Backbone as a chain_set.jsonl record, in Angstrom:
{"seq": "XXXXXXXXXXXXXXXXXXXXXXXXXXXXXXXXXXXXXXXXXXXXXXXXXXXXXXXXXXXXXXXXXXXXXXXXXXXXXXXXXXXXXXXXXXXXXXXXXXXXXXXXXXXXXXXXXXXXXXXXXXXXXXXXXXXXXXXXXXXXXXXXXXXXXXXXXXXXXXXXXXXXXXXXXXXXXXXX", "coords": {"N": [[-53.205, 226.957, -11.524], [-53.852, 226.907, -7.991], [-54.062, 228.876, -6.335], [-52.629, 228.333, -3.804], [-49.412, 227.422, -2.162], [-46.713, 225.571, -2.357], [-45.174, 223.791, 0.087], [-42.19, 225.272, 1.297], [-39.233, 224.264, 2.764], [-37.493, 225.669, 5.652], [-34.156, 225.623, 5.16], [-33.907, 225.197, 2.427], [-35.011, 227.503, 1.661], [-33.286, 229.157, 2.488], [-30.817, 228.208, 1.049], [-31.941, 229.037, -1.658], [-31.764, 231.744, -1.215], [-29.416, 232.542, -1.031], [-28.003, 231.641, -3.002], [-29.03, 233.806, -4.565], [-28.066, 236.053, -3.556], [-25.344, 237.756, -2.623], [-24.525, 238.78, -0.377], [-25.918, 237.623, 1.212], [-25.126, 234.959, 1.22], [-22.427, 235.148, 1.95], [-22.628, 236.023, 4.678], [-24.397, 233.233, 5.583], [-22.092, 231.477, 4.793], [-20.275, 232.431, 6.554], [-21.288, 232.476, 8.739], [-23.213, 230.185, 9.066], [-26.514, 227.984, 8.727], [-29.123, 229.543, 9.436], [-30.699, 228.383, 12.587], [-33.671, 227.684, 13.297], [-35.957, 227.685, 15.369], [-38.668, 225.524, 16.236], [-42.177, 225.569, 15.905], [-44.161, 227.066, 18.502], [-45.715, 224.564, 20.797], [-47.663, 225.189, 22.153], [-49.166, 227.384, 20.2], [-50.209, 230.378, 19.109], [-50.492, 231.992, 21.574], [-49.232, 231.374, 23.763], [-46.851, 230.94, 22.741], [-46.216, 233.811, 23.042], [-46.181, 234.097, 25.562], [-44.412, 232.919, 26.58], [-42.356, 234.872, 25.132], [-42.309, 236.909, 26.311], [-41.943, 236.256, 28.961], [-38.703, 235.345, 28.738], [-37.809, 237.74, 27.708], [-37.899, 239.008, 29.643], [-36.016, 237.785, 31.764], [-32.687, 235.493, 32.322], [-31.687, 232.789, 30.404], [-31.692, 230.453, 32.026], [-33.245, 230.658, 34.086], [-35.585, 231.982, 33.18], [-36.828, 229.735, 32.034], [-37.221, 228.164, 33.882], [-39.038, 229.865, 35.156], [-41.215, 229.714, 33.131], [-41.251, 227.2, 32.752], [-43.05, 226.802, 35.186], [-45.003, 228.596, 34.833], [-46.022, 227.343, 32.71], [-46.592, 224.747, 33.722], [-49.183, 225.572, 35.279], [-51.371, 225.181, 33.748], [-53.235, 223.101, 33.013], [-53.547, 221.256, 29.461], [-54.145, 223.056, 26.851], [-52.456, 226.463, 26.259], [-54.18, 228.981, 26.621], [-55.87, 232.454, 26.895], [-58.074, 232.326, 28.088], [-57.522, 230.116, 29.877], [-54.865, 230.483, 32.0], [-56.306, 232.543, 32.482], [-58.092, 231.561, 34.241], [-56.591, 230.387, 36.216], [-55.879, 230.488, 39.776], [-55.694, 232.96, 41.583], [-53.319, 232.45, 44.198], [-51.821, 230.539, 42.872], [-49.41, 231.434, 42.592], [-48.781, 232.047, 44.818], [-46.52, 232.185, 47.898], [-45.568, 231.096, 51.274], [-44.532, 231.613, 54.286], [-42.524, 229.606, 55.066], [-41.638, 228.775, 52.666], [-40.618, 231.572, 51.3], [-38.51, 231.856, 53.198], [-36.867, 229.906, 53.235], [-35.851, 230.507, 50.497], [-34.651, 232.481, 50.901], [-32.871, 232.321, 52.867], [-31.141, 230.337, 50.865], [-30.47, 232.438, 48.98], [-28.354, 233.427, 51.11], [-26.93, 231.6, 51.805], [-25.459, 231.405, 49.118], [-24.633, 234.118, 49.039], [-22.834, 234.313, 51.036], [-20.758, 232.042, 50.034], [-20.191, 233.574, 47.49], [-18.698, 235.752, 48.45], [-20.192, 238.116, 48.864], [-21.708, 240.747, 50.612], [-24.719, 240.228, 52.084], [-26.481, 241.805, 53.413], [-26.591, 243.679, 52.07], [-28.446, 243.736, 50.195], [-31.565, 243.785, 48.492], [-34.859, 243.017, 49.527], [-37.126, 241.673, 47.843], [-40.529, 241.639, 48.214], [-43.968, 240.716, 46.349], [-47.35, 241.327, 46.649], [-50.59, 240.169, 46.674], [-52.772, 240.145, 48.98], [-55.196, 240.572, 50.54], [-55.53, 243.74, 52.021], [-57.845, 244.985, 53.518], [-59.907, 243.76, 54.801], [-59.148, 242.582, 57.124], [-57.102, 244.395, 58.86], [-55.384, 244.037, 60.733], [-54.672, 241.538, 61.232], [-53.615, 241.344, 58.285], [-51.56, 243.479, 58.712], [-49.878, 242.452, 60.901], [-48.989, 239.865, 58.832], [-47.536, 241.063, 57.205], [-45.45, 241.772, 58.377], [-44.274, 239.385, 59.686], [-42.85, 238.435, 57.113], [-41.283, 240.806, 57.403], [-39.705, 240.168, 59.632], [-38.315, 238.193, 58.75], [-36.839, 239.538, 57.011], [-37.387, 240.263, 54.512], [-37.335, 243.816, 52.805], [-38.745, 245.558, 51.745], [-42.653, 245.812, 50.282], [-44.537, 245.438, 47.156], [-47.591, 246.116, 46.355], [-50.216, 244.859, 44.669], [-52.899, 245.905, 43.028], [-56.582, 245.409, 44.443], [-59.464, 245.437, 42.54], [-60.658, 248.789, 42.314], [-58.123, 250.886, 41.504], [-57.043, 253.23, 42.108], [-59.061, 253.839, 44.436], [-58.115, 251.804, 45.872], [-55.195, 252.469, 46.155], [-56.012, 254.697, 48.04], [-57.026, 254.001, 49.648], [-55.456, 252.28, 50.973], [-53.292, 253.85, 51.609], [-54.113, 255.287, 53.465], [-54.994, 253.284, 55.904], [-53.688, 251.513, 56.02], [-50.531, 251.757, 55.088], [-49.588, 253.367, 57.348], [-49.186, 251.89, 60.1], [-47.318, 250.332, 59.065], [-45.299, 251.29, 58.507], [-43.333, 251.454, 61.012], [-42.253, 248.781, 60.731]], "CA": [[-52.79, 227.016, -10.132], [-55.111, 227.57, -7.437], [-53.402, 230.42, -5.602], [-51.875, 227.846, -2.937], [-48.276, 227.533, -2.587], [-46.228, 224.69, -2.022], [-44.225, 225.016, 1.35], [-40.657, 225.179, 1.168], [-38.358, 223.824, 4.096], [-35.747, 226.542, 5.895], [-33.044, 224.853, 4.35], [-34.326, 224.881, 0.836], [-35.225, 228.617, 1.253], [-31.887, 229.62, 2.481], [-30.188, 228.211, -0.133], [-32.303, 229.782, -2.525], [-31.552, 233.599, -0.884], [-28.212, 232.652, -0.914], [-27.882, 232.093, -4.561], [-29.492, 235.067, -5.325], [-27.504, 237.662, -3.298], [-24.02, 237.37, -2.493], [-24.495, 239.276, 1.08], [-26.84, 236.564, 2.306], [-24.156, 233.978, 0.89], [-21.234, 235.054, 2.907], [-23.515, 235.618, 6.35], [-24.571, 232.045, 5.912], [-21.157, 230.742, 4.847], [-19.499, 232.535, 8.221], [-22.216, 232.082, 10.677], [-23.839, 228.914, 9.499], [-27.713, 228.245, 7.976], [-30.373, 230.352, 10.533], [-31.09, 227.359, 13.659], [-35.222, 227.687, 13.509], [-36.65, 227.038, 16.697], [-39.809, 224.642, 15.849], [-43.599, 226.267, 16.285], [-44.626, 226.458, 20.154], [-46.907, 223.603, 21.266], [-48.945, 225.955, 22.922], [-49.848, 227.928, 19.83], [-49.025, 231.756, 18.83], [-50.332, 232.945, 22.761], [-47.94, 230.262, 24.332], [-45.44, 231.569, 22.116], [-46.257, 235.249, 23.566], [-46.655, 233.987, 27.192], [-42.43, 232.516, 26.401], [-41.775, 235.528, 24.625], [-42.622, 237.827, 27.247], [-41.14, 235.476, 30.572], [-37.629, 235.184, 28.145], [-37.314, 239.12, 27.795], [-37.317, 239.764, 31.042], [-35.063, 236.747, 32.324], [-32.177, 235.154, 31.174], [-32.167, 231.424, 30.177], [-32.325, 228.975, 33.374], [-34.24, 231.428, 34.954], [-36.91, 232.032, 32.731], [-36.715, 228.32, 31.482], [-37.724, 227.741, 35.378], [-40.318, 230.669, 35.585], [-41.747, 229.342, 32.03], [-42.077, 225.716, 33.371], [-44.143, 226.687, 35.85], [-46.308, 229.132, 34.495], [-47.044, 226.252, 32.033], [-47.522, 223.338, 34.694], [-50.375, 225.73, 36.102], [-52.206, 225.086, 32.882], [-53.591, 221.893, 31.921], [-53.688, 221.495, 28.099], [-53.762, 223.95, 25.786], [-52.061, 226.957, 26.64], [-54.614, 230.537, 26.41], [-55.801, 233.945, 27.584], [-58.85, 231.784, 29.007], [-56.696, 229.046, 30.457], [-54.509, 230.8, 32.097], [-56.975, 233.527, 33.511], [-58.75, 230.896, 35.598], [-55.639, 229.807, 37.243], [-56.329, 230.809, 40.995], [-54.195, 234.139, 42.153], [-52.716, 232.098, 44.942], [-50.924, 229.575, 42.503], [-48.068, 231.679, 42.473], [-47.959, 232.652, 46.08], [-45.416, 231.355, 48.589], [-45.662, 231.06, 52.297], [-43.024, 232.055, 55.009], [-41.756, 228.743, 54.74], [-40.766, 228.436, 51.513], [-39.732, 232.621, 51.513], [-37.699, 231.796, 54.298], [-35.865, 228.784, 52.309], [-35.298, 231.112, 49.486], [-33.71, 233.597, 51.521], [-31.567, 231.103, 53.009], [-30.277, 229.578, 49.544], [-29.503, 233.197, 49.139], [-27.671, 233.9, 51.848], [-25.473, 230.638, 51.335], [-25.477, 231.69, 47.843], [-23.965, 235.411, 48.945], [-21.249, 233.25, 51.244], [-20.259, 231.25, 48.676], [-19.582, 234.956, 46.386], [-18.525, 237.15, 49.204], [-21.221, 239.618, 49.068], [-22.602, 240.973, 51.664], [-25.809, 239.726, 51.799], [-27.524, 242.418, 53.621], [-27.191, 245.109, 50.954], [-28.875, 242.716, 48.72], [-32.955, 244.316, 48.755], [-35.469, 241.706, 49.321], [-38.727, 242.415, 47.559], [-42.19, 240.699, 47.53], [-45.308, 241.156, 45.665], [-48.338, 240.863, 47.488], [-52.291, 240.735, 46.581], [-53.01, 240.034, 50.139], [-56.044, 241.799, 51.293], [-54.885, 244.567, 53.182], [-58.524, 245.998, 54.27], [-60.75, 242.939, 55.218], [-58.799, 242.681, 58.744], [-55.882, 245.262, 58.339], [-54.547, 243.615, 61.9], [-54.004, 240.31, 60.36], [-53.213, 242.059, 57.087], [-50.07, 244.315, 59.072], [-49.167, 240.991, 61.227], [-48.64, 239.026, 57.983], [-46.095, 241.399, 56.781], [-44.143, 242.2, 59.872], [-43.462, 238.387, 59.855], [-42.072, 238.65, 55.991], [-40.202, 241.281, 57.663], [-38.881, 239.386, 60.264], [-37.39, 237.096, 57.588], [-36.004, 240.055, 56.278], [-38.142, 241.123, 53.664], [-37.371, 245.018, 53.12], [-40.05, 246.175, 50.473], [-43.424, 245.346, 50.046], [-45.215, 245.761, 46.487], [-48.78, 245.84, 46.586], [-50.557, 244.965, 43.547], [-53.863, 246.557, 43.59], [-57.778, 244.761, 43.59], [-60.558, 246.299, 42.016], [-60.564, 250.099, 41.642], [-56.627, 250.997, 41.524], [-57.459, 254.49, 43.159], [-59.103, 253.498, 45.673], [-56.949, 250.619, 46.701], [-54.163, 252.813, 47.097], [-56.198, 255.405, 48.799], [-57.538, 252.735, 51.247], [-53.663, 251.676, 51.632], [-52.536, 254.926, 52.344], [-55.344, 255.73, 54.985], [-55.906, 252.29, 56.626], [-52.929, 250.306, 56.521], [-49.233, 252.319, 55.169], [-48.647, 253.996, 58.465], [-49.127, 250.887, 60.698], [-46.289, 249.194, 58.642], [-43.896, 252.177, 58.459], [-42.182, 251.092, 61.977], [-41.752, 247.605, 60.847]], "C": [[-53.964, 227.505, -9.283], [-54.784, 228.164, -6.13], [-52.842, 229.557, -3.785], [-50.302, 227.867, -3.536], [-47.628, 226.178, -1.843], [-45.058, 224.968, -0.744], [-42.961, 224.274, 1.253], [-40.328, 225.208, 2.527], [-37.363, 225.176, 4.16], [-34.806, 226.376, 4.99], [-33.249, 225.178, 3.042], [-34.093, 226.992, 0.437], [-33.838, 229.405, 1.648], [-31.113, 229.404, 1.497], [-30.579, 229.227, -1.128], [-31.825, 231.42, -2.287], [-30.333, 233.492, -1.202], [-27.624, 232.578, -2.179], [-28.005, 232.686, -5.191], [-28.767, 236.341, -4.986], [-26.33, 237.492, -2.195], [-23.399, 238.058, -0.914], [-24.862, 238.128, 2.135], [-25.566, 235.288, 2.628], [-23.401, 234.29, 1.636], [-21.662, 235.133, 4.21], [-23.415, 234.366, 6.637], [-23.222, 231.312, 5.861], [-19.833, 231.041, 6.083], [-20.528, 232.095, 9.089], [-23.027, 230.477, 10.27], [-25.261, 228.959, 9.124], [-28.097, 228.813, 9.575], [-30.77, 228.917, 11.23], [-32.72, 228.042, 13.532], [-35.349, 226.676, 14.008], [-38.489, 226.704, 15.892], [-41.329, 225.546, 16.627], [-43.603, 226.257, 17.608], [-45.447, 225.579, 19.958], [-47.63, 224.318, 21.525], [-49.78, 227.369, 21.806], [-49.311, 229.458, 20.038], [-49.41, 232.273, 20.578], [-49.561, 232.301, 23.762], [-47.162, 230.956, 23.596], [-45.325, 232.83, 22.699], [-45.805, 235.246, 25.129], [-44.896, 233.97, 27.578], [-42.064, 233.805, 25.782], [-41.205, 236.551, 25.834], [-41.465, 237.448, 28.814], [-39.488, 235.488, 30.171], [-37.003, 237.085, 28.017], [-36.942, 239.484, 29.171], [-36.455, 239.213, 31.747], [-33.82, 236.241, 31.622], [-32.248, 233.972, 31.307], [-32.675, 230.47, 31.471], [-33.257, 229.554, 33.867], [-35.997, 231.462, 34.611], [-37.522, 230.784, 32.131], [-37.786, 228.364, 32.745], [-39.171, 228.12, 35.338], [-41.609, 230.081, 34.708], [-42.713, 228.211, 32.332], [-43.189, 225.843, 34.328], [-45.347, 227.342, 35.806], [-47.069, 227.952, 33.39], [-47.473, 225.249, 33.03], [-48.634, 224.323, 35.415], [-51.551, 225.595, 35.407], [-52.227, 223.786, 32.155], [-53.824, 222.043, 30.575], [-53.569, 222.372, 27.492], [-53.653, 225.586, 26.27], [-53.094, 228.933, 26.361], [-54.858, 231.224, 26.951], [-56.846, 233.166, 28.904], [-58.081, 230.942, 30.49], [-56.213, 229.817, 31.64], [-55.009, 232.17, 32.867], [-57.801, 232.859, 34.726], [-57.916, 230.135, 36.633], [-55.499, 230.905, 38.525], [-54.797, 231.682, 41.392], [-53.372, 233.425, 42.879], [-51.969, 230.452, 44.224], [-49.64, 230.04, 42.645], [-47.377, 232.639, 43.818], [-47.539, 231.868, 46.943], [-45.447, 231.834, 49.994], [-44.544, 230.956, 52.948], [-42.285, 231.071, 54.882], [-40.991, 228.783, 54.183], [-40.05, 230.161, 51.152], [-38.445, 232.765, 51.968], [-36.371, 230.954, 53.869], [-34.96, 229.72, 51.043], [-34.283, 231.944, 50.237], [-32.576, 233.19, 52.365], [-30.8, 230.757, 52.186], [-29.708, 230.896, 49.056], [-28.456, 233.891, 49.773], [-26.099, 233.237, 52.212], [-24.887, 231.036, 50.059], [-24.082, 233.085, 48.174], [-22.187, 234.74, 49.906], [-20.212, 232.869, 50.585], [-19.132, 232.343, 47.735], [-18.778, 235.528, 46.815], [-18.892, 238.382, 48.924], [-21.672, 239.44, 50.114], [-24.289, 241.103, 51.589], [-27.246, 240.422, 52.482], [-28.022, 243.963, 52.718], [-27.721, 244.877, 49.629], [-30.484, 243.424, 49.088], [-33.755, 243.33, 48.423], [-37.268, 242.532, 49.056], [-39.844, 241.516, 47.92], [-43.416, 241.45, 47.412], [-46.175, 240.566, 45.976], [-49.856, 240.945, 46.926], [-52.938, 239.859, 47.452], [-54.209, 240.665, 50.423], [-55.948, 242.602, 52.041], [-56.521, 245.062, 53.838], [-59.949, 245.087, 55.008], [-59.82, 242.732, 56.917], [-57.208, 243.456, 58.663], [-54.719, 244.93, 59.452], [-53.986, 242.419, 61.411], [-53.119, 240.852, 59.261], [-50.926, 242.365, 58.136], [-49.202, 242.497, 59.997], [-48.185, 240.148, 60.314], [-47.142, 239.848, 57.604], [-45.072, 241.789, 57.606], [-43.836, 240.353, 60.064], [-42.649, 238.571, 58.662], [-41.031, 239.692, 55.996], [-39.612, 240.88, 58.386], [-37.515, 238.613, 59.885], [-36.38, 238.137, 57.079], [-36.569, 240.719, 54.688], [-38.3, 242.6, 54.158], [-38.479, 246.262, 52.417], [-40.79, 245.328, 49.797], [-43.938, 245.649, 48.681], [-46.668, 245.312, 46.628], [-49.769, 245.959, 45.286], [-52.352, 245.182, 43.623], [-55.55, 245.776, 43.476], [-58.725, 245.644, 43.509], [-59.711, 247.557, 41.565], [-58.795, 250.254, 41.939], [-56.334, 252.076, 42.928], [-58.148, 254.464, 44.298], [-58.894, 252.505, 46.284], [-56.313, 251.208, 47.474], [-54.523, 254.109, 47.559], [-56.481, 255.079, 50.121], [-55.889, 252.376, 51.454], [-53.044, 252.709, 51.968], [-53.041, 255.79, 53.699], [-55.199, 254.328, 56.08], [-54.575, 251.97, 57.095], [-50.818, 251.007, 56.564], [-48.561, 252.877, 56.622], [-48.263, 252.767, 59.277], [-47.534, 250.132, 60.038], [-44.635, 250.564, 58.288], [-42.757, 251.478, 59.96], [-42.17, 249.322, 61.65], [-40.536, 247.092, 60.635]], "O": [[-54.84, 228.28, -9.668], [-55.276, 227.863, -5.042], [-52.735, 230.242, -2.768], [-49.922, 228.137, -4.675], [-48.104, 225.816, -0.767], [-44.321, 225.945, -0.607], [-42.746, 223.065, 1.159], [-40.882, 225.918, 3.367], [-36.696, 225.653, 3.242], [-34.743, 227.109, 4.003], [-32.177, 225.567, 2.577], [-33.464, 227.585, -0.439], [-33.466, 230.315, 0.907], [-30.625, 230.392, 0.949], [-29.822, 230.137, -1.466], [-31.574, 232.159, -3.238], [-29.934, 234.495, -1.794], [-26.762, 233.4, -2.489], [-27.502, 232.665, -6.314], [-28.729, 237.367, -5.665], [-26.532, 237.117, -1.04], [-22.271, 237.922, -0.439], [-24.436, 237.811, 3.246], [-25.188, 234.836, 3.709], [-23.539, 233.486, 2.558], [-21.139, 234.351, 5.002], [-22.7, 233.981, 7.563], [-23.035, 230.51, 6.775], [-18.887, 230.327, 6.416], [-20.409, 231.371, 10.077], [-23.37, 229.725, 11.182], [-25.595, 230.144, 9.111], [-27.485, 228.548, 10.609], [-31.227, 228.134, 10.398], [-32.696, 229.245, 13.792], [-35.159, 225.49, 13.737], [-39.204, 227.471, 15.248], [-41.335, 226.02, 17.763], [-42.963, 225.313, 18.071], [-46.068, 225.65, 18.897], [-48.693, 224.075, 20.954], [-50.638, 228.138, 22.238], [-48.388, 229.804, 20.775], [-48.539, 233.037, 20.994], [-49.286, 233.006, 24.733], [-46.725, 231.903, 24.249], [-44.15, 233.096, 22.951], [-45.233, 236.151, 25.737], [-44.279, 234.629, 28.414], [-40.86, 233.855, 26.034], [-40.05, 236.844, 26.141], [-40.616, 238.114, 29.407], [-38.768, 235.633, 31.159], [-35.849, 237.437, 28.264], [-35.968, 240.077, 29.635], [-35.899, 239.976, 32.537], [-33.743, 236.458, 30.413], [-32.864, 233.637, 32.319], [-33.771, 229.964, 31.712], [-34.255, 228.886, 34.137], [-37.031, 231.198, 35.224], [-38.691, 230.818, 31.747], [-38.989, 228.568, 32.586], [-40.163, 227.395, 35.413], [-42.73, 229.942, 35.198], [-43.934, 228.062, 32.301], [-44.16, 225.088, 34.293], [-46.401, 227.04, 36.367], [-48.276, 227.74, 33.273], [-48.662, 224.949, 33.142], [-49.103, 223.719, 36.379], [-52.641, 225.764, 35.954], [-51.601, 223.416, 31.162], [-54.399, 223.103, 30.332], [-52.385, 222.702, 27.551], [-54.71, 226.071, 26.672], [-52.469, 229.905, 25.938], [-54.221, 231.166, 28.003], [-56.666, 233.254, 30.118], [-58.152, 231.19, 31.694], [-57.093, 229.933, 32.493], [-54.308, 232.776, 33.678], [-58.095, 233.373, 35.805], [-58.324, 229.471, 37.586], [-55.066, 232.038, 38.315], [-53.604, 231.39, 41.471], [-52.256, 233.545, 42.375], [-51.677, 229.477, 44.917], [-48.723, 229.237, 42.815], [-46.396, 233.365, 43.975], [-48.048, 230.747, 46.959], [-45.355, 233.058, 50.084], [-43.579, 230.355, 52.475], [-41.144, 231.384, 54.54], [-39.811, 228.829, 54.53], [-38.901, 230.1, 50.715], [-37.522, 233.435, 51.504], [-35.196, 231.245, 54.093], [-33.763, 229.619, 50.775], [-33.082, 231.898, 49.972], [-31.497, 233.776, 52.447], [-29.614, 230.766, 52.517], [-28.543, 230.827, 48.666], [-27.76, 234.753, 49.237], [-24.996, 233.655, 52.563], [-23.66, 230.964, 50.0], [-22.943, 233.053, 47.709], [-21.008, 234.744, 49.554], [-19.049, 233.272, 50.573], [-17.957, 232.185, 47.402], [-17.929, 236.007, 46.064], [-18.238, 239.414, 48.773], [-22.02, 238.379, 50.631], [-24.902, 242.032, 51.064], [-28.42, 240.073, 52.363], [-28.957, 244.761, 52.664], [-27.603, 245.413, 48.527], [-30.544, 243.614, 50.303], [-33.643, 242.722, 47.358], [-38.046, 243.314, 49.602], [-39.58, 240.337, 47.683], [-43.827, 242.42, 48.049], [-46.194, 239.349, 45.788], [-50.231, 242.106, 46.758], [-53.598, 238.917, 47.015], [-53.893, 241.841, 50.604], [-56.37, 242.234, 53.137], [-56.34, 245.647, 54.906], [-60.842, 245.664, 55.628], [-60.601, 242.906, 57.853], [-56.239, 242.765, 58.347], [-53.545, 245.287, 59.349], [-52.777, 242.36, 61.192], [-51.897, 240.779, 59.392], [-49.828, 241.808, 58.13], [-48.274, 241.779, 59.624], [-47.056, 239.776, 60.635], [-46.002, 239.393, 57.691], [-43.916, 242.081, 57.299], [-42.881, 240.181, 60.821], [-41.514, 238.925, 58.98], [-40.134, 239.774, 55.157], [-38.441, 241.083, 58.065], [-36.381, 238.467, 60.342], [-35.246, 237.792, 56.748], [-36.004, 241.573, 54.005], [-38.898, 242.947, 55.176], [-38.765, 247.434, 52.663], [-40.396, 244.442, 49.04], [-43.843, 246.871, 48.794], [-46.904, 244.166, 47.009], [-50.088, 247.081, 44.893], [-52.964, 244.454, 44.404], [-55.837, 245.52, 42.306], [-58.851, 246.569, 44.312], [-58.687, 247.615, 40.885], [-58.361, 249.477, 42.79], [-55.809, 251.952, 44.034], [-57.739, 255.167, 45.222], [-59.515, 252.273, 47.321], [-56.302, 251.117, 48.702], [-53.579, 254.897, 47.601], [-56.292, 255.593, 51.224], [-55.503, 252.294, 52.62], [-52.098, 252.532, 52.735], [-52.541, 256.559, 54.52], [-55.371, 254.64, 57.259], [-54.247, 252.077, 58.276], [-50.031, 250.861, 57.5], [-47.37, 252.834, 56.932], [-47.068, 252.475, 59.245], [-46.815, 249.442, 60.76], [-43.449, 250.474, 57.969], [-41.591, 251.119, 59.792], [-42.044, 248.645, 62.67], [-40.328, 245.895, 60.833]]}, "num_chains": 1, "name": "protein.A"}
């Protein structure tokens, strides 16, 4: 033998456990052989990228979020790939904010919730300190819409992001 092994199918190897130990045997004969979901296409960091988007969501949702973090990556799915996709692929303009917040508001109709004690977030890596007038503008329209809390995800140094955001720009946007 030359220390390879011949590869055994699911199926084959279930049986086999199941003949051997009379716990496995009644699992499988109530619930049914183990459904194995087929390799990712995209390889074990595609598989991580779905692992990750699926924990935090539940199915349609993260199905959705999934699809589109893959359509921002031509071919093969990695850390590279996937780091040169341009920050502003996954940002959304008042427009389409504005639409969303609409489809929820028919949405809360529809339920009968009240649709203003619903908290509307967005996550921003906006430049807040290259024109901090534009900068505060931009988000006093996203509040307009109704956006009630901003997150601000930080560039470069962390610490002095949000020391520059708490000097330059936080007060300006407190009365918005």
């Amino acid at each position: 033998m030359n220390g390879t092994r011949a590869r055994t199918s699911l199926g084959t190897a279930i049986d086999l456990v199941a003949d051997r130990d009379l716990v496995v045997a009644h699992l499988v004969a109530q619930a049914g052989p183990i459904k194995h979901r087929p390799r990712d296409p995209d390889g074990h960091f595609g598989a991580l990228v779905r692992a990750i988007v699926f924990q935090q969501l539940a199915g349609p949702a993260a199905q959705a979020i999934h699809g589109r973090v893959r359509a921002l990556v031509a071919g093969e799915l990695t850390p590279a790939a996937l780091a040169d996709v341009s920050d502003e692929a996954g940002e959304v303009g008042l427009d389409e904010v504005e639409h969303k917040l609409d489809v929820l508001r028919r949405h809360c109709d529809d339920v009968g919730r009240d649709y203003d004690t619903i908290s509307k977030t967005m996550l921003t890596r906006t430049d807040a300190f290259s024109d901090p007038d534009a900068f505060v503008s931009c988000i006093a329209d996203y509040a307009k819409l109704g956006i009630d809390t901003a997150i601000f995800v930080p560039t470069g140094d962390p610490v002095a992001f949000t020391r520059q955001l708490g000097t330059d720009v936080t007060a300006r946007l407190r009365d918005l």
